[in-house]
mmCIF file of C-alpha atoms and ligand atoms in Angstrom:
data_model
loop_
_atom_site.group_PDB
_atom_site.id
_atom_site.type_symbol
_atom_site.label_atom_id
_atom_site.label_comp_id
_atom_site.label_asym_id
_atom_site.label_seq_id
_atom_site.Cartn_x
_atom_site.Cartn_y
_atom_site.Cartn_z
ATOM 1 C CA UNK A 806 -14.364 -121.045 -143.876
ATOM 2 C CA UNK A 807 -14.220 -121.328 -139.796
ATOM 3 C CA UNK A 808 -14.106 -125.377 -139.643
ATOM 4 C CA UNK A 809 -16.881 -126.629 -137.710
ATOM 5 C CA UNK A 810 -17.302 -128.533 -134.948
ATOM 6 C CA UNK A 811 -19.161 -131.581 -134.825
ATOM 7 C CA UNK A 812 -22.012 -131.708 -132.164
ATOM 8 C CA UNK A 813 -22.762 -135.232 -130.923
ATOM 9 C CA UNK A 814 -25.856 -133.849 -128.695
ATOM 10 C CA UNK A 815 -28.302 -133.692 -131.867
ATOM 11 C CA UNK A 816 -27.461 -136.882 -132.841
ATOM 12 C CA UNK A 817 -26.881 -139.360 -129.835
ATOM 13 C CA UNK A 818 -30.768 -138.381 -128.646
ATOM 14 C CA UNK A 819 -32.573 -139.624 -131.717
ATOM 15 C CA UNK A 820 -29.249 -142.606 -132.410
ATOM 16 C CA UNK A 821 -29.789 -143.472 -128.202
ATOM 17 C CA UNK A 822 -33.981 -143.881 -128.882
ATOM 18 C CA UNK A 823 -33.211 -145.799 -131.573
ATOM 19 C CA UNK A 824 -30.866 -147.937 -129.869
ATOM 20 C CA UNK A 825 -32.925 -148.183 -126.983
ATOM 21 C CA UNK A 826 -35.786 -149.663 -128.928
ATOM 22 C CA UNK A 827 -33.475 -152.426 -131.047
ATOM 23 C CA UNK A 828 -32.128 -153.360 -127.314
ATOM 24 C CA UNK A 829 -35.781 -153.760 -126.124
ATOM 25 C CA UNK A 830 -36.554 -155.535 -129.095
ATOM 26 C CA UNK A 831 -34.194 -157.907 -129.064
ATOM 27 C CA UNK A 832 -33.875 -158.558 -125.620
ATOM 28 C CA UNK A 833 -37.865 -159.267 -124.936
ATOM 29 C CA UNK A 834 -38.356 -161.303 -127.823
ATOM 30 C CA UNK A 835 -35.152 -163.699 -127.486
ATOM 31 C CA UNK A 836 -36.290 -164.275 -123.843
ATOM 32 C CA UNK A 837 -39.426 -165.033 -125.238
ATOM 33 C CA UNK A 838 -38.484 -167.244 -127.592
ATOM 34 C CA UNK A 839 -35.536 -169.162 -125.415
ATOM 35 C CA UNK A 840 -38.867 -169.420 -122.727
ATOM 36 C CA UNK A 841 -41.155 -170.754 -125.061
ATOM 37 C CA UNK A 842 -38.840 -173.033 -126.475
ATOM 38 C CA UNK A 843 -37.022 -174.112 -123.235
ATOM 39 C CA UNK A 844 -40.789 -175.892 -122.599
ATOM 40 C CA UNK A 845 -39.943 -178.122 -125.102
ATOM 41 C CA UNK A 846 -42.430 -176.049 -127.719
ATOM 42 C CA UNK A 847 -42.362 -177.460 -131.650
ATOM 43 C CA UNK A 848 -40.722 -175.106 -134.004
ATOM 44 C CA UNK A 849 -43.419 -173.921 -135.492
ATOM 45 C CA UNK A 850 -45.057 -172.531 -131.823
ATOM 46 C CA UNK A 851 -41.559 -171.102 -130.855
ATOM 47 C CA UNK A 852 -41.696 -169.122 -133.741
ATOM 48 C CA UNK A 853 -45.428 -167.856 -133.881
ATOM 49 C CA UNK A 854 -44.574 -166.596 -130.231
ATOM 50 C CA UNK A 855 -41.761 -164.632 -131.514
ATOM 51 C CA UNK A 856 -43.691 -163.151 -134.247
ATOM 52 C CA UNK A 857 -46.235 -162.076 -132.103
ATOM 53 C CA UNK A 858 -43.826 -160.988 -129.401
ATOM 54 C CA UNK A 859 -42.707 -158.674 -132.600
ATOM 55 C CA UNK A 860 -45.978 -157.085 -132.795
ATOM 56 C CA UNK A 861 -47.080 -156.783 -129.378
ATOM 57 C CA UNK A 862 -43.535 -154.964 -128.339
ATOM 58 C CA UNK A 863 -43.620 -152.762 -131.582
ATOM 59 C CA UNK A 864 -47.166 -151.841 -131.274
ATOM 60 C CA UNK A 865 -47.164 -151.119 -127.755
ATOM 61 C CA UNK A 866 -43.778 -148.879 -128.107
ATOM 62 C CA UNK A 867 -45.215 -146.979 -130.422
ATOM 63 C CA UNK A 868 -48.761 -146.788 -128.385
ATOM 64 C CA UNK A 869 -46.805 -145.532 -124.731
ATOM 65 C CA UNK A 870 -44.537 -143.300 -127.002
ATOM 66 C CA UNK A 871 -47.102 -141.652 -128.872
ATOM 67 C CA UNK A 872 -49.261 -141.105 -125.449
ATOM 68 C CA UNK A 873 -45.942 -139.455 -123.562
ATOM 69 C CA UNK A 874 -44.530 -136.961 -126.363
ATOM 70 C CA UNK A 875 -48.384 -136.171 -127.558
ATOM 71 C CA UNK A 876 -48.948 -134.916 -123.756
ATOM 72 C CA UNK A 877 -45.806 -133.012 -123.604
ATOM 73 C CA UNK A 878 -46.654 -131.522 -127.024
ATOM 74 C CA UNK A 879 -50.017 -130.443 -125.972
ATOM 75 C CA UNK A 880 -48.173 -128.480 -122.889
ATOM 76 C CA UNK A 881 -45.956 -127.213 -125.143
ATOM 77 C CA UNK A 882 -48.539 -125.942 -126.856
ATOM 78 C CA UNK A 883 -50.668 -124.742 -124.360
ATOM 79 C CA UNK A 884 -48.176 -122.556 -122.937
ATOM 80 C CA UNK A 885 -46.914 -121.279 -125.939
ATOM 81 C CA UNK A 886 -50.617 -119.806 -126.329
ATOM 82 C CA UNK A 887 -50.673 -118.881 -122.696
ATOM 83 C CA UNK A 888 -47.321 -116.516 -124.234
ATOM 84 C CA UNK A 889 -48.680 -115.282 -127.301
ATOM 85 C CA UNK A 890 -51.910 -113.737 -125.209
ATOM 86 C CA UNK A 891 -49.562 -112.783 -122.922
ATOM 87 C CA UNK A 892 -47.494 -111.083 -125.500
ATOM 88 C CA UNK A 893 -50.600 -109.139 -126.929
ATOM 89 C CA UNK A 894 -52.344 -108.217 -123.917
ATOM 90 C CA UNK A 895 -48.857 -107.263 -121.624
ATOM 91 C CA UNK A 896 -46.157 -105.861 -123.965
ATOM 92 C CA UNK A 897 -44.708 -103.844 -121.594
ATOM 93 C CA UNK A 898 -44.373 -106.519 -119.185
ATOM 94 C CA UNK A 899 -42.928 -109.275 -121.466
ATOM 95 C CA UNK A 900 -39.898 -106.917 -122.653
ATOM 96 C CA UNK A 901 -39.219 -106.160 -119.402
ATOM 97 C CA UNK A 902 -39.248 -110.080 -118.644
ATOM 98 C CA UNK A 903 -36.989 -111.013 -121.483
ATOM 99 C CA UNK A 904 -34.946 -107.989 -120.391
ATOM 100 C CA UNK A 905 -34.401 -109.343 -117.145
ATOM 101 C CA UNK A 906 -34.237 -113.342 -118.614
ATOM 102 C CA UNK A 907 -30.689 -111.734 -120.317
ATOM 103 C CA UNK A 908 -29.795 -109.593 -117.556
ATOM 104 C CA UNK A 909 -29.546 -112.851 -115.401
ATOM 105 C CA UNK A 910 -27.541 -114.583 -118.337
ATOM 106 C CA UNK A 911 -24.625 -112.136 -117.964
ATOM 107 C CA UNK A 912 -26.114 -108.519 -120.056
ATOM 108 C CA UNK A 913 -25.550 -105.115 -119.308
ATOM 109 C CA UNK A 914 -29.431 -103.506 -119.178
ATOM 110 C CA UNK A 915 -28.457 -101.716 -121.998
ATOM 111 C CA UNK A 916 -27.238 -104.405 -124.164
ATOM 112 C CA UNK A 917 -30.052 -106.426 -123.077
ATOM 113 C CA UNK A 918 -32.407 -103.971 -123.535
ATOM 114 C CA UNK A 919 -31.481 -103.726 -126.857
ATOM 115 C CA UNK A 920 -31.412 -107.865 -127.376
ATOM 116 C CA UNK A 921 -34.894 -107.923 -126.417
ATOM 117 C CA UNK A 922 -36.375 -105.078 -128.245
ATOM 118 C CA UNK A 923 -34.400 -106.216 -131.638
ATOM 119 C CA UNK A 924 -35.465 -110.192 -130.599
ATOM 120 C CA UNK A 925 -38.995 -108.689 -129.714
ATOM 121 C CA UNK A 926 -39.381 -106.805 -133.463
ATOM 122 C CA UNK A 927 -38.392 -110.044 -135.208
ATOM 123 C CA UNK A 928 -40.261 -112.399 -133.959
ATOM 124 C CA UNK A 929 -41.187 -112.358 -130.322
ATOM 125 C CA UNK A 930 -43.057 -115.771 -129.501
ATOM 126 C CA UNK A 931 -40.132 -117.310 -130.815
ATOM 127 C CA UNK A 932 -37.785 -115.371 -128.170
ATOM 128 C CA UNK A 933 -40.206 -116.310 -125.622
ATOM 129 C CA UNK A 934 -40.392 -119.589 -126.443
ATOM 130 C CA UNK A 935 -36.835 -120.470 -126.422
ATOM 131 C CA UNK A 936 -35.547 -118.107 -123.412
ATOM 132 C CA UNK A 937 -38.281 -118.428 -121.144
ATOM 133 C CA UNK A 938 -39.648 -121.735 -121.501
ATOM 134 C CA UNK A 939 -36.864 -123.322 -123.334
ATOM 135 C CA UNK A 940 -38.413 -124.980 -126.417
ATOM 136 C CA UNK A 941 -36.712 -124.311 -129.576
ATOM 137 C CA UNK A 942 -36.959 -126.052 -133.186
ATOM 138 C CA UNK A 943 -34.131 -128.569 -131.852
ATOM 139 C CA UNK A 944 -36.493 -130.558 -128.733
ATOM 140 C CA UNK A 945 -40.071 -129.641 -130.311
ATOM 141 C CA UNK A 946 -42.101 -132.604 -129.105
ATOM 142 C CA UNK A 947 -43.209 -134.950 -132.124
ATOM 143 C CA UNK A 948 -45.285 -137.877 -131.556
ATOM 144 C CA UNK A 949 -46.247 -139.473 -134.453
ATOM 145 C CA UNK A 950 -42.273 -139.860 -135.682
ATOM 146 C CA UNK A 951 -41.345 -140.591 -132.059
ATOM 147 C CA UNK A 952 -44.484 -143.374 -132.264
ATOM 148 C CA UNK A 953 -43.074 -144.741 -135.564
ATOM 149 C CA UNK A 954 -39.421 -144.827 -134.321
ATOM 150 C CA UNK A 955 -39.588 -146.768 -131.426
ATOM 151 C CA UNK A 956 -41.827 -149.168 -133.083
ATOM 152 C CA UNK A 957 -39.226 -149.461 -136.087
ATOM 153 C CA UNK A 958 -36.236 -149.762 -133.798
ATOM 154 C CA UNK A 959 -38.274 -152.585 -131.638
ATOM 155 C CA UNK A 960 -39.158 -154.300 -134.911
ATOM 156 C CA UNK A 961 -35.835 -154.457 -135.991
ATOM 157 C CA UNK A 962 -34.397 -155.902 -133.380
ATOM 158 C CA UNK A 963 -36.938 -157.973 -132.463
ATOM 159 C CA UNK A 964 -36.188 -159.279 -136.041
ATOM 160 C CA UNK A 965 -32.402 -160.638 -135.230
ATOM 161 C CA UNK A 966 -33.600 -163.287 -132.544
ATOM 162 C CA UNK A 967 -36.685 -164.780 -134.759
ATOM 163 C CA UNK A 968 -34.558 -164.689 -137.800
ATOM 164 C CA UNK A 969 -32.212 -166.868 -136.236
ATOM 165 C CA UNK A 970 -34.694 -168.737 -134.437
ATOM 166 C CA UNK A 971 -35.810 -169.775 -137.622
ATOM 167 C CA UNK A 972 -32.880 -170.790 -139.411
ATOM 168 C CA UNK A 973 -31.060 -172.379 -136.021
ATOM 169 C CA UNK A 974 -31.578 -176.329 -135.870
ATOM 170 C CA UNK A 975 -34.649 -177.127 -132.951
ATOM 171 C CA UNK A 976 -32.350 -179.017 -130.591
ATOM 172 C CA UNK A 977 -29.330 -175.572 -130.350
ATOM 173 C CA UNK A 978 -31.516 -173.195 -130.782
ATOM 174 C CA UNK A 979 -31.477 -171.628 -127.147
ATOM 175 C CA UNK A 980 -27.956 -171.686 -127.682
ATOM 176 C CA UNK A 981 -27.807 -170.075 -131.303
ATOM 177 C CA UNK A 982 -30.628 -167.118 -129.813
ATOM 178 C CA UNK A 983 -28.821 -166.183 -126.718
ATOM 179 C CA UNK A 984 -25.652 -166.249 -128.736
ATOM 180 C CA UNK A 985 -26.107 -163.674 -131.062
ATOM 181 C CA UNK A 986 -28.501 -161.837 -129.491
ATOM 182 C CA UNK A 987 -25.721 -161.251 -126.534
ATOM 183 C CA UNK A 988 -23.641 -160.086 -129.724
ATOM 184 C CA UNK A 989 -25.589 -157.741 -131.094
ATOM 185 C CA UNK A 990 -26.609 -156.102 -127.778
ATOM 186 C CA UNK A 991 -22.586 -155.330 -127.620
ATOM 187 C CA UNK A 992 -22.451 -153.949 -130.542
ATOM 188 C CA UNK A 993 -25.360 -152.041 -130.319
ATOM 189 C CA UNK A 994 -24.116 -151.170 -126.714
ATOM 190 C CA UNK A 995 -20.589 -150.024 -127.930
ATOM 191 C CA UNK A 996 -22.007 -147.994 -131.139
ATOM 192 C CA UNK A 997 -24.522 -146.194 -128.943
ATOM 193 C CA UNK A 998 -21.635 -145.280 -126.453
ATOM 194 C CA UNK A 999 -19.097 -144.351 -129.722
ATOM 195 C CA UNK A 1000 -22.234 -141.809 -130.847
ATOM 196 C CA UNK A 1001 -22.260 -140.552 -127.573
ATOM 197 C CA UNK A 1002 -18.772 -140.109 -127.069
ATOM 198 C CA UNK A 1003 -18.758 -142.239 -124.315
ATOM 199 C CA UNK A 1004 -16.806 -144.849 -123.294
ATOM 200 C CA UNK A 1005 -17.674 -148.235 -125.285
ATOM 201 C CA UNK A 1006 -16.341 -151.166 -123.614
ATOM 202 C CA UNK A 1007 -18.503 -150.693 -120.290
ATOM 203 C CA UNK A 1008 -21.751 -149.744 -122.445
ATOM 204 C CA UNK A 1009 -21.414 -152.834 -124.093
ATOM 205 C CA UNK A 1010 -20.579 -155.008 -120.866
ATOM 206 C CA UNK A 1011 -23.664 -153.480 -119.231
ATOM 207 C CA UNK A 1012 -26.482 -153.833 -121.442
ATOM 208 C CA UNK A 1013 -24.492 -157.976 -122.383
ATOM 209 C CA UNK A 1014 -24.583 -158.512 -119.021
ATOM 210 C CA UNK A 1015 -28.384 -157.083 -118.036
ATOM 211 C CA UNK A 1016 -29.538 -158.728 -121.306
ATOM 212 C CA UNK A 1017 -28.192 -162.147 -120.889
ATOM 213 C CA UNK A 1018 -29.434 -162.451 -117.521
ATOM 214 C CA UNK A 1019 -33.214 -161.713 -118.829
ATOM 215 C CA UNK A 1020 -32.672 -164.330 -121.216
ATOM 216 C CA UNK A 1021 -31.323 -166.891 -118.579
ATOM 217 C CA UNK A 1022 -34.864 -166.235 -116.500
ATOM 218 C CA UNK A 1023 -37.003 -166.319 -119.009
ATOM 219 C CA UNK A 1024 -34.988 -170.001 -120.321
ATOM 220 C CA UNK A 1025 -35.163 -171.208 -116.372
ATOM 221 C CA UNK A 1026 -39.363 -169.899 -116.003
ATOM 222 C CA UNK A 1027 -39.712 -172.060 -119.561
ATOM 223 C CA UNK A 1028 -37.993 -174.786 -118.310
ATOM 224 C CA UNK A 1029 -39.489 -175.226 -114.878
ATOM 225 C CA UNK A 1030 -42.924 -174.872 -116.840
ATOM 226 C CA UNK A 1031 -42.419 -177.135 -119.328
ATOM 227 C CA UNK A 1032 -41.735 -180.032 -117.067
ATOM 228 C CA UNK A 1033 -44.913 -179.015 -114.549
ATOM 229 C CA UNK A 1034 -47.585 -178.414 -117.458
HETATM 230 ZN ZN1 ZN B 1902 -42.886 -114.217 -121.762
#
């Protein structure tokens, strides 16, 4: 057995959405929370706004989500019917255009020629599909499971900062949010790089450092607004 090689591309995409949604997650609803309860709020309001913060941030994830990948999948699909009529109505000239698609790619005509004829026989959307307009089984647009995993990874980390807003003591509970919220956004930051095969100790410094400081505005808008109102 040739060993094989471990490719990170496949992945880091779906690991980096994920990411990207736990990030969002817990980023918007700790500065929501540290806002809401930098006015002085009672426990009890501190934590219905993070609950619905939850909801509102998962829900609408999964609502913009859905609406991007489902219009990419319906161009998808539209062309690849634009290809198959294509393929039925001009034969001649769709062999000659994969022909040419693996001429440019480094072919002899012969041995493209034969590529596409062979490709062409066994299934020739498919060859189309992937040469021409470059979708293949791997980046197929989905949008229901792209829907239900950004809401998931929002939900989940939306969870860590009202979990701990609801065990943390009134009076530290900025504190206790911002704290491990800041943690977890490292190690989110430093797995996501890892998966990548990227660097980790910047990732995680970056997406600390952006994170904390949407916490500290959202504390200082709280603040200022709890003392005018
Ligand atoms: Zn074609």
């Amino acid at each position: 057995m040739p060993p094989r090689e471990h490719h990170r591309i496949f992945r880091s995409n779906w690991l980096r959405a994920a990411v990207l949604g736990a990030n969002d997650g817990i980023v918007s609803t700790a500065s929501l929370i540290t806002g809401v309860a930098a006015a002085q709020a009672t426990h009890g309001a501190i934590l219905t706004s993070g609950l619905a913060g939850l909801v509102a941030g998962a829900l609408s994830m999964a609502a913009g989500e859905y609406v991007s990948v489902r219009s990419q999948a319906d161009t998808e699909a539209a062309d690849l019917r634009l290809e198959q009529r294509s393929l039925k109505r001009n034969s001649t000239e769709e062999l000659a255009e994969l022909i040419d698609i693996y001429v440019g790619r480094g072919l002899t005509r012969d041995l493209a020629t034969q590529v596409a004829r062979q490709l062409t026989s066994h299934d020739a959307l498919d060859a189309h599909a992937r040469d021409e307009l470059g979708i293949s089984v791997h980046n197929r647009a989905r949008p229901v499971q792209a829907a239900v995993a950004s809401a998931a990874s929002f939900a989940g980390g939306a969870a860590l900062p009202l979990l701990v807003a609801t065990l943390a003591p009134v009076p530290q509970l900025i504190g206790w949010v911002i704290g491990a919220s800041v943690v977890c956004l490292a190690g989110l930051g430093a797995l996501a790089a890892g998966a990548g095969g990227a660097p980790r100790a910047p990732a995680a410094l970056r997406v600390t450092v952006l994170g904390g400081l949407a916490m500290a505005a959202t504390t200082m808008v709280g603040a200022l607004f709890g003392v005018a109102v």
